PDB file of C-alpha atoms in Angstrom:
ATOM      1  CA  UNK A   7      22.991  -6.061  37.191  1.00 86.00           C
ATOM      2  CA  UNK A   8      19.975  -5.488  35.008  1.00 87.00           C
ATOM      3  CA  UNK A   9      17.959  -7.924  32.762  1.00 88.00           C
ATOM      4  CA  UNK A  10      15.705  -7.210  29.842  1.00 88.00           C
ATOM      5  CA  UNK A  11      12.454  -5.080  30.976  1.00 89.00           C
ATOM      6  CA  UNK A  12      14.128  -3.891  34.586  1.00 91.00           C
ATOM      7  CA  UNK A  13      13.116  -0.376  34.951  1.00 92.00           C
ATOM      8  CA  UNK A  14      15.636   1.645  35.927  1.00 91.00           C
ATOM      9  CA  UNK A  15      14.690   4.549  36.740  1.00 89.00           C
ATOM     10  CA  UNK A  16      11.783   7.629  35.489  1.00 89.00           C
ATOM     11  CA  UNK A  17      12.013   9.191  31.915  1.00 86.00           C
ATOM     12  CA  UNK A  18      11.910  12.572  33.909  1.00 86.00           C
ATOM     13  CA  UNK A  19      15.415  11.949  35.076  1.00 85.00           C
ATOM     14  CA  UNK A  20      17.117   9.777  32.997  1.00 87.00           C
ATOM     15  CA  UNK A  21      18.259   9.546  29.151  1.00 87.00           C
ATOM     16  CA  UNK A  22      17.461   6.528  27.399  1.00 87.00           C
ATOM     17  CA  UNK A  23      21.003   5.651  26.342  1.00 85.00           C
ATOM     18  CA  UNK A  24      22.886   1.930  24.621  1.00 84.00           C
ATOM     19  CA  UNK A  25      20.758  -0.817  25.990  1.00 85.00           C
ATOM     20  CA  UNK A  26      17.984   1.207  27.577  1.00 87.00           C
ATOM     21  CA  UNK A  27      14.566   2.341  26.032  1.00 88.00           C
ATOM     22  CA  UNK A  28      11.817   4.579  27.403  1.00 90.00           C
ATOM     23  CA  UNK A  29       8.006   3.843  27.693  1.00 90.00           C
ATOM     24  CA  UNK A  30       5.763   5.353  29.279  1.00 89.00           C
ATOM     25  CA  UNK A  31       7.189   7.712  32.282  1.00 89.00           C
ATOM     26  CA  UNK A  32       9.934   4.908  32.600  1.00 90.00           C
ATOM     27  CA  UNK A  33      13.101   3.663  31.511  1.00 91.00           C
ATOM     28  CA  UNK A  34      13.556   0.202  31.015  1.00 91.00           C
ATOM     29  CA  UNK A  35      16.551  -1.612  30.274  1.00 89.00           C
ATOM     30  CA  UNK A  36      16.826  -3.783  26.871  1.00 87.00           C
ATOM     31  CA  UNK A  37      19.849  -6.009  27.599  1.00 84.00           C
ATOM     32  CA  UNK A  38      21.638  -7.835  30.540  1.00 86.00           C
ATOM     33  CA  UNK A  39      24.462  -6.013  32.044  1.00 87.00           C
ATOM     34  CA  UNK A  40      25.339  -3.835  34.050  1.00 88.00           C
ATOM     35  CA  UNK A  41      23.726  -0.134  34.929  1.00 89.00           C
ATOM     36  CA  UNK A  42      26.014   2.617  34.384  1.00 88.00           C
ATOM     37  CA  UNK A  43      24.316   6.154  34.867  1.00 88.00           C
ATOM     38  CA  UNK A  44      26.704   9.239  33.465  1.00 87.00           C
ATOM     39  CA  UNK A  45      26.042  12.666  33.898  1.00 83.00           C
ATOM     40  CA  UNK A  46      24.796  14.541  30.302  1.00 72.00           C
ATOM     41  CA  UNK A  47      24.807  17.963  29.824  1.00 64.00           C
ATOM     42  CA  UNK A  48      21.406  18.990  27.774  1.00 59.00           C
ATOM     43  CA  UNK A  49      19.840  21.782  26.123  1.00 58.00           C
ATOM     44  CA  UNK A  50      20.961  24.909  28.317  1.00 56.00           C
ATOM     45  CA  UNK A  51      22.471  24.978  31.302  1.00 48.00           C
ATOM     46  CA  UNK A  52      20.005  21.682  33.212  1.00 57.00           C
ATOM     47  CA  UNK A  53      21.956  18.692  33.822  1.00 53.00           C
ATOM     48  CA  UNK A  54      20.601  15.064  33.049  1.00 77.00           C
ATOM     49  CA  UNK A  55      21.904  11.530  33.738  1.00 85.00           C
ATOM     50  CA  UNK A  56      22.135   9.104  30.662  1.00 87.00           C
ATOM     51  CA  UNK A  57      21.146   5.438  31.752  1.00 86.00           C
ATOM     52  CA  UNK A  58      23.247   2.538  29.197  1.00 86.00           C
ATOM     53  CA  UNK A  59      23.809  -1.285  29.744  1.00 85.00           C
ATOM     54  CA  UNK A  60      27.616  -2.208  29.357  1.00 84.00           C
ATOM     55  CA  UNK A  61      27.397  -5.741  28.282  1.00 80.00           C
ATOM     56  CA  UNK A  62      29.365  -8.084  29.780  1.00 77.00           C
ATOM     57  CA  UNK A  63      32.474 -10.465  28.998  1.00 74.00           C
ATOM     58  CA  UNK A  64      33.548  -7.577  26.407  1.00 67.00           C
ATOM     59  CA  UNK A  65      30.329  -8.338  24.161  1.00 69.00           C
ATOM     60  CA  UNK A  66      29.090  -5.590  21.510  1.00 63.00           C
ATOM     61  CA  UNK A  67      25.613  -4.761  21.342  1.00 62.00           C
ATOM     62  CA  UNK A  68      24.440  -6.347  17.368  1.00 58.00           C
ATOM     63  CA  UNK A  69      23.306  -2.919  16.270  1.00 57.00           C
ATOM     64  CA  UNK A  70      27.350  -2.157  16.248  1.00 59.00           C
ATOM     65  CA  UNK A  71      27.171  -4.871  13.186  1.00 66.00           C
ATOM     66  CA  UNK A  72      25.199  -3.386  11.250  1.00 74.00           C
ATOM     67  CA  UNK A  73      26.550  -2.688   7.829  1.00 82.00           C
ATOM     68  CA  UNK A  74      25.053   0.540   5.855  1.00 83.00           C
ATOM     69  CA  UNK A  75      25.834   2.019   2.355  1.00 87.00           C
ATOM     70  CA  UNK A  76      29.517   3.803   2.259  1.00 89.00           C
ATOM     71  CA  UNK A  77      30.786   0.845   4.259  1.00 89.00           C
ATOM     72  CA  UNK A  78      34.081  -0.394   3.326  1.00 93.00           C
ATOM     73  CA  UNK A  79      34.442  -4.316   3.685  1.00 93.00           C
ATOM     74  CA  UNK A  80      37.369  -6.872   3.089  1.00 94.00           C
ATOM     75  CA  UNK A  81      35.689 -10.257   1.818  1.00 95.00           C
ATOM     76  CA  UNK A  82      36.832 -13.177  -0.186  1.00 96.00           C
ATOM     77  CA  UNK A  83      35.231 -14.408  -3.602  1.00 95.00           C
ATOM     78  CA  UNK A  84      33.460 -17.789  -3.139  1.00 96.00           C
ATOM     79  CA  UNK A  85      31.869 -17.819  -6.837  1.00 95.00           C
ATOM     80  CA  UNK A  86      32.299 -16.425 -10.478  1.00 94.00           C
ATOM     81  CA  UNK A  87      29.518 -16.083 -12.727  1.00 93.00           C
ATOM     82  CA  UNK A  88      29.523 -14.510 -16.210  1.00 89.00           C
ATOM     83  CA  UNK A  89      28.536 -11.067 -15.290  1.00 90.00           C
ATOM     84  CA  UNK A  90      28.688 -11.402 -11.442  1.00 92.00           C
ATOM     85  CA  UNK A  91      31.335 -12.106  -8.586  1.00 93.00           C
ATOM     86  CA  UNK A  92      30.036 -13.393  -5.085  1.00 95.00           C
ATOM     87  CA  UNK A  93      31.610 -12.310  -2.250  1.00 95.00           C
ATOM     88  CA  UNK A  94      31.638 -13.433   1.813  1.00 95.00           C
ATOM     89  CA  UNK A  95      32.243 -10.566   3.479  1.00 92.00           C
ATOM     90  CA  UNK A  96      33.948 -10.841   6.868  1.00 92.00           C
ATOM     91  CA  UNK A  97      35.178  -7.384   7.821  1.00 90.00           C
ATOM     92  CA  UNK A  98      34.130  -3.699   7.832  1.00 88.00           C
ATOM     93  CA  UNK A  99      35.685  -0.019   8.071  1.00 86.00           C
ATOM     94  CA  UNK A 100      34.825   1.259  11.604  1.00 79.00           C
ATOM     95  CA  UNK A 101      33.569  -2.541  12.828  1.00 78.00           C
ATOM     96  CA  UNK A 102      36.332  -4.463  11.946  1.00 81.00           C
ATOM     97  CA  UNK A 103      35.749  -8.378  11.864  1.00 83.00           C
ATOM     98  CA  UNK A 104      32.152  -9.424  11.713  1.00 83.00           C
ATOM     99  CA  UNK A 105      30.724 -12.090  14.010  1.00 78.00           C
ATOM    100  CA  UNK A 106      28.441 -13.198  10.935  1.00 81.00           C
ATOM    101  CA  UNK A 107      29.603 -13.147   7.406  1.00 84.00           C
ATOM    102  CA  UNK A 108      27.483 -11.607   4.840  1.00 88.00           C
ATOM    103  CA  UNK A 109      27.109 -11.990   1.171  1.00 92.00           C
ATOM    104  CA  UNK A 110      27.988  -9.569  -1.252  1.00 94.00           C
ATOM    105  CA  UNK A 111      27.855  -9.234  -5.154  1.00 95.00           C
ATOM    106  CA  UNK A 112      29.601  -7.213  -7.583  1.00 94.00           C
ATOM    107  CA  UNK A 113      28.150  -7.044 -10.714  1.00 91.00           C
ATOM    108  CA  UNK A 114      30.293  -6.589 -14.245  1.00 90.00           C
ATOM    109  CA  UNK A 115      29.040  -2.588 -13.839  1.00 89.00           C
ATOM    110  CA  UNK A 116      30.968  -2.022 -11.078  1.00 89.00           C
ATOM    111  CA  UNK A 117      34.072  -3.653 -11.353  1.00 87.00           C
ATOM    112  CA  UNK A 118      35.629  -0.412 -12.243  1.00 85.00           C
ATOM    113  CA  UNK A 119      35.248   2.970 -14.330  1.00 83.00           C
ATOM    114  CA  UNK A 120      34.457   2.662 -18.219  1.00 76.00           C
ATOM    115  CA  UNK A 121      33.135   0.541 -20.853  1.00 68.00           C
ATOM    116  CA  UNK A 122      31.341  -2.564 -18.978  1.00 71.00           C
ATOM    117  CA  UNK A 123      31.116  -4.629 -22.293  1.00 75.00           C
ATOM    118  CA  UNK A 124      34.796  -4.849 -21.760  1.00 80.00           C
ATOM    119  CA  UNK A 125      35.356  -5.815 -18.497  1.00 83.00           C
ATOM    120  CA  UNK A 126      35.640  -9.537 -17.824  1.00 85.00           C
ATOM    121  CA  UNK A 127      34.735 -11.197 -13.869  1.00 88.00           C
ATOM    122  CA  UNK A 128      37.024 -13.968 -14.704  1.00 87.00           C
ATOM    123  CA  UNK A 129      39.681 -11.338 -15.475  1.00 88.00           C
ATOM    124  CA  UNK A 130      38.964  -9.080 -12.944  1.00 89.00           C
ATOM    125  CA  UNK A 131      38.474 -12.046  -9.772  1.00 92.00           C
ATOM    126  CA  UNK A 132      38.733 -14.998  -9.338  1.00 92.00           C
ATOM    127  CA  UNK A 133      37.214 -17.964  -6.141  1.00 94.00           C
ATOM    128  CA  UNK A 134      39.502 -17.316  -3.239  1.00 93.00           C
ATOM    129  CA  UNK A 135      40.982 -13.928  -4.042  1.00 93.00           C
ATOM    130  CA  UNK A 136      40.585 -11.228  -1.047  1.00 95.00           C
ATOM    131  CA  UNK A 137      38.647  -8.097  -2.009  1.00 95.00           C
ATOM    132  CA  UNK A 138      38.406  -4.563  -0.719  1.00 95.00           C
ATOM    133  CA  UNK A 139      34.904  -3.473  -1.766  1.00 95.00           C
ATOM    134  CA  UNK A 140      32.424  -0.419  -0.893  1.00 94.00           C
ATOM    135  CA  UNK A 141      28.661  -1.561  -0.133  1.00 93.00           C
ATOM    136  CA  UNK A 142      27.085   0.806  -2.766  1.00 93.00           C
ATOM    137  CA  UNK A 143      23.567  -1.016  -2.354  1.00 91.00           C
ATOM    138  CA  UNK A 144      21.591  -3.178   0.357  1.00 85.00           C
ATOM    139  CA  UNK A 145      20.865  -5.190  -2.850  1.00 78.00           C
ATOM    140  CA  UNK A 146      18.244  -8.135  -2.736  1.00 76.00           C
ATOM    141  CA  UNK A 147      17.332  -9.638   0.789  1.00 73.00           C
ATOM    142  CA  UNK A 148      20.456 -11.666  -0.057  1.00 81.00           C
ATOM    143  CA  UNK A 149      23.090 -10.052  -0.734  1.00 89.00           C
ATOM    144  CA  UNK A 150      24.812  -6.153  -0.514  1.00 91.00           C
ATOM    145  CA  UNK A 151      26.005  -4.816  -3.450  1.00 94.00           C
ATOM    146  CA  UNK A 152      29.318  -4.102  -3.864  1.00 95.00           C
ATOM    147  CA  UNK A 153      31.556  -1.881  -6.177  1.00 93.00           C
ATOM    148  CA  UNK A 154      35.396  -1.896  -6.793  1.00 93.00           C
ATOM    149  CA  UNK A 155      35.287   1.246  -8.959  1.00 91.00           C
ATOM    150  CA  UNK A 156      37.500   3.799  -6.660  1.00 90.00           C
ATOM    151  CA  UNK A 157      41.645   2.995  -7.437  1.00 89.00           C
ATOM    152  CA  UNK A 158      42.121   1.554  -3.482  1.00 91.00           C
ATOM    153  CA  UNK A 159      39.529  -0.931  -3.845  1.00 93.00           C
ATOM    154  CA  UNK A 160      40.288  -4.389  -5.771  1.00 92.00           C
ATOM    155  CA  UNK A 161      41.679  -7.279  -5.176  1.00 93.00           C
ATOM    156  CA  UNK A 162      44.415  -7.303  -2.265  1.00 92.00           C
ATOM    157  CA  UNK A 163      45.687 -10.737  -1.775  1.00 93.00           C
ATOM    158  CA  UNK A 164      45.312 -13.474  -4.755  1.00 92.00           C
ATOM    159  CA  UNK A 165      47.233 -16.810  -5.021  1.00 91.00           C
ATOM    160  CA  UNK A 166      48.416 -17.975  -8.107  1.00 88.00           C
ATOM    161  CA  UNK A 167      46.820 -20.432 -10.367  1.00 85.00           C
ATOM    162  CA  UNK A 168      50.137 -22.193 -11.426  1.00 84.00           C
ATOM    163  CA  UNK A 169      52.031 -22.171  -8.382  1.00 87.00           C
ATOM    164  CA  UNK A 170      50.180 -21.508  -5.027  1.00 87.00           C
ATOM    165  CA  UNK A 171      52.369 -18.443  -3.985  1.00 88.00           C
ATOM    166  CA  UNK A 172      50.866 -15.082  -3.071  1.00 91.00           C
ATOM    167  CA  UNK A 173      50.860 -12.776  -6.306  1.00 91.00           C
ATOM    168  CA  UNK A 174      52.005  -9.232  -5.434  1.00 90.00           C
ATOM    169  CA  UNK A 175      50.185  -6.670  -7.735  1.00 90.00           C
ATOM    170  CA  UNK A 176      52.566  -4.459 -10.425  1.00 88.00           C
ATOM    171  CA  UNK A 177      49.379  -2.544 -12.157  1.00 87.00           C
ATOM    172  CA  UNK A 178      46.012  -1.683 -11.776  1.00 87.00           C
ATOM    173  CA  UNK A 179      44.669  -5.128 -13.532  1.00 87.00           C
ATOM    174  CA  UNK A 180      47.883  -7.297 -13.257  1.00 90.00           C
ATOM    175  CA  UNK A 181      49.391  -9.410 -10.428  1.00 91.00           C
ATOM    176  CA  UNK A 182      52.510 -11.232 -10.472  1.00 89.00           C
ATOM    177  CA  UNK A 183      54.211 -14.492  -9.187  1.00 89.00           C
ATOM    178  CA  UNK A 184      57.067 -13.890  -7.393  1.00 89.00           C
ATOM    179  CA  UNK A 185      58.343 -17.491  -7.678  1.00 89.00           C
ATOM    180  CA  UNK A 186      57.564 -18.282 -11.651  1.00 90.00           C
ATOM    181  CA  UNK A 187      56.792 -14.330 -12.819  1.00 89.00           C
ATOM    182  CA  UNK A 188      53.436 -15.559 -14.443  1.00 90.00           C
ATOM    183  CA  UNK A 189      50.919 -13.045 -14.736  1.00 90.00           C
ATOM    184  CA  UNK A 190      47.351 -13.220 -14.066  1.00 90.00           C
ATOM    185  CA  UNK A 191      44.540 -10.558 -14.651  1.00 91.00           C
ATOM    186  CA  UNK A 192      43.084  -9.024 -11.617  1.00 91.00           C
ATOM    187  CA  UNK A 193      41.161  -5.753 -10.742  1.00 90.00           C
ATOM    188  CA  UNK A 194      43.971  -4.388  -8.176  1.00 90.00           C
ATOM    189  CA  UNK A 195      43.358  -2.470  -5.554  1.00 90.00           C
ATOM    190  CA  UNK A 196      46.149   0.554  -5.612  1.00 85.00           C
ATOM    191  CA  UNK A 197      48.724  -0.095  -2.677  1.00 74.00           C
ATOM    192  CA  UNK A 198      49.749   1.710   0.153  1.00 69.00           C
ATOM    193  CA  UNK A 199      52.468   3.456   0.384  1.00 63.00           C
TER     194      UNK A 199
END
């Protein structure tokens, strides 16, 4: 077992790898957990050893939660504003669910392709629908910026206003009730076949 600041071994022999840093002539571990040393194949034919921290009780390092730019994410809409819809994000592409949620925003622009003076938030979202969005901007300190422009990205699940059931979509910017056949304006995101 190692602990924060542990050096592990000399930057002559070892990789820095997940959970280790060098400084100095030395490697130093970063995190508690355990030492595992693999062997790495580097430039030419000289062998190194790669020194990483596995964390333990199945725990991810927080770096592996970092959301960038080109990120997919699943959230739900807390909040509609006139030219804005607020989003909690909870899960990413290549992550999956997050340990912290994280705000998001899409703005009337990037609700989908074409006029914007057109488009509608209230008839696009609505508070409690889920979302799947692409981070398109690290925004304001805040929030990310999200955008629902591409056809698979939209609104996936959405109750309905009159009746409480789950609507099932049957076009790009309509979803139905299956119990009362009311419709209700989304932005859909296209199914999956």
């Amino acid at each position: 077992k190692v602990a924060p600041g542990d050096k592990v071994g000399n930057s002559k022999d070892l990789i820095a790898g997940k959970g280790c840093y060098v400084r100095g002539k030395s490697v130093y571990a970063s995190a508690v957990g355990t030492l595992q040393l693999d062997q790495k194949k580097s430039s030419g034919s000289k062998k190194s050893v790669e020194a990483s921290i596995t964390l333990e009780d199945g725990r991810q390092y927080a770096s592996s939660q970092v959301l960038s730019i080109g990120h997919k994410v699943i959230g739900k809409v807390v909040r509609i504003m006139t030219n804005n819809a607020m989003v909690e994000i909870v899960a990413a592409e290549e992550i999956g669910s997050l340990r912290e949620h994280h705000g998001g925003i899409i703005r009337k622009e990037d609700v989908r392709i074409g006029a914007t003076e057109e488009i509608q938030i209230y008839d696009s979202f609505r508070p409690g629908d889920v979302v799947v969005a692409r981070i398109i901007s690290l925004g304001d300190s805040r929030r990310y910026f999200l955008s629902t422009t591409e056809n698979d990205l939209g609104v996936i699940r959405a109750v309905s206003s009159t009746s409480g059931e789950v609507m099932v979509p049957i076009s790009w910017k309509e979803m139905q009730c299956p119990k009362t056949n009311s419709k209700e304006p989304r932005k859909c995101a296209k199914p999956k076949e």
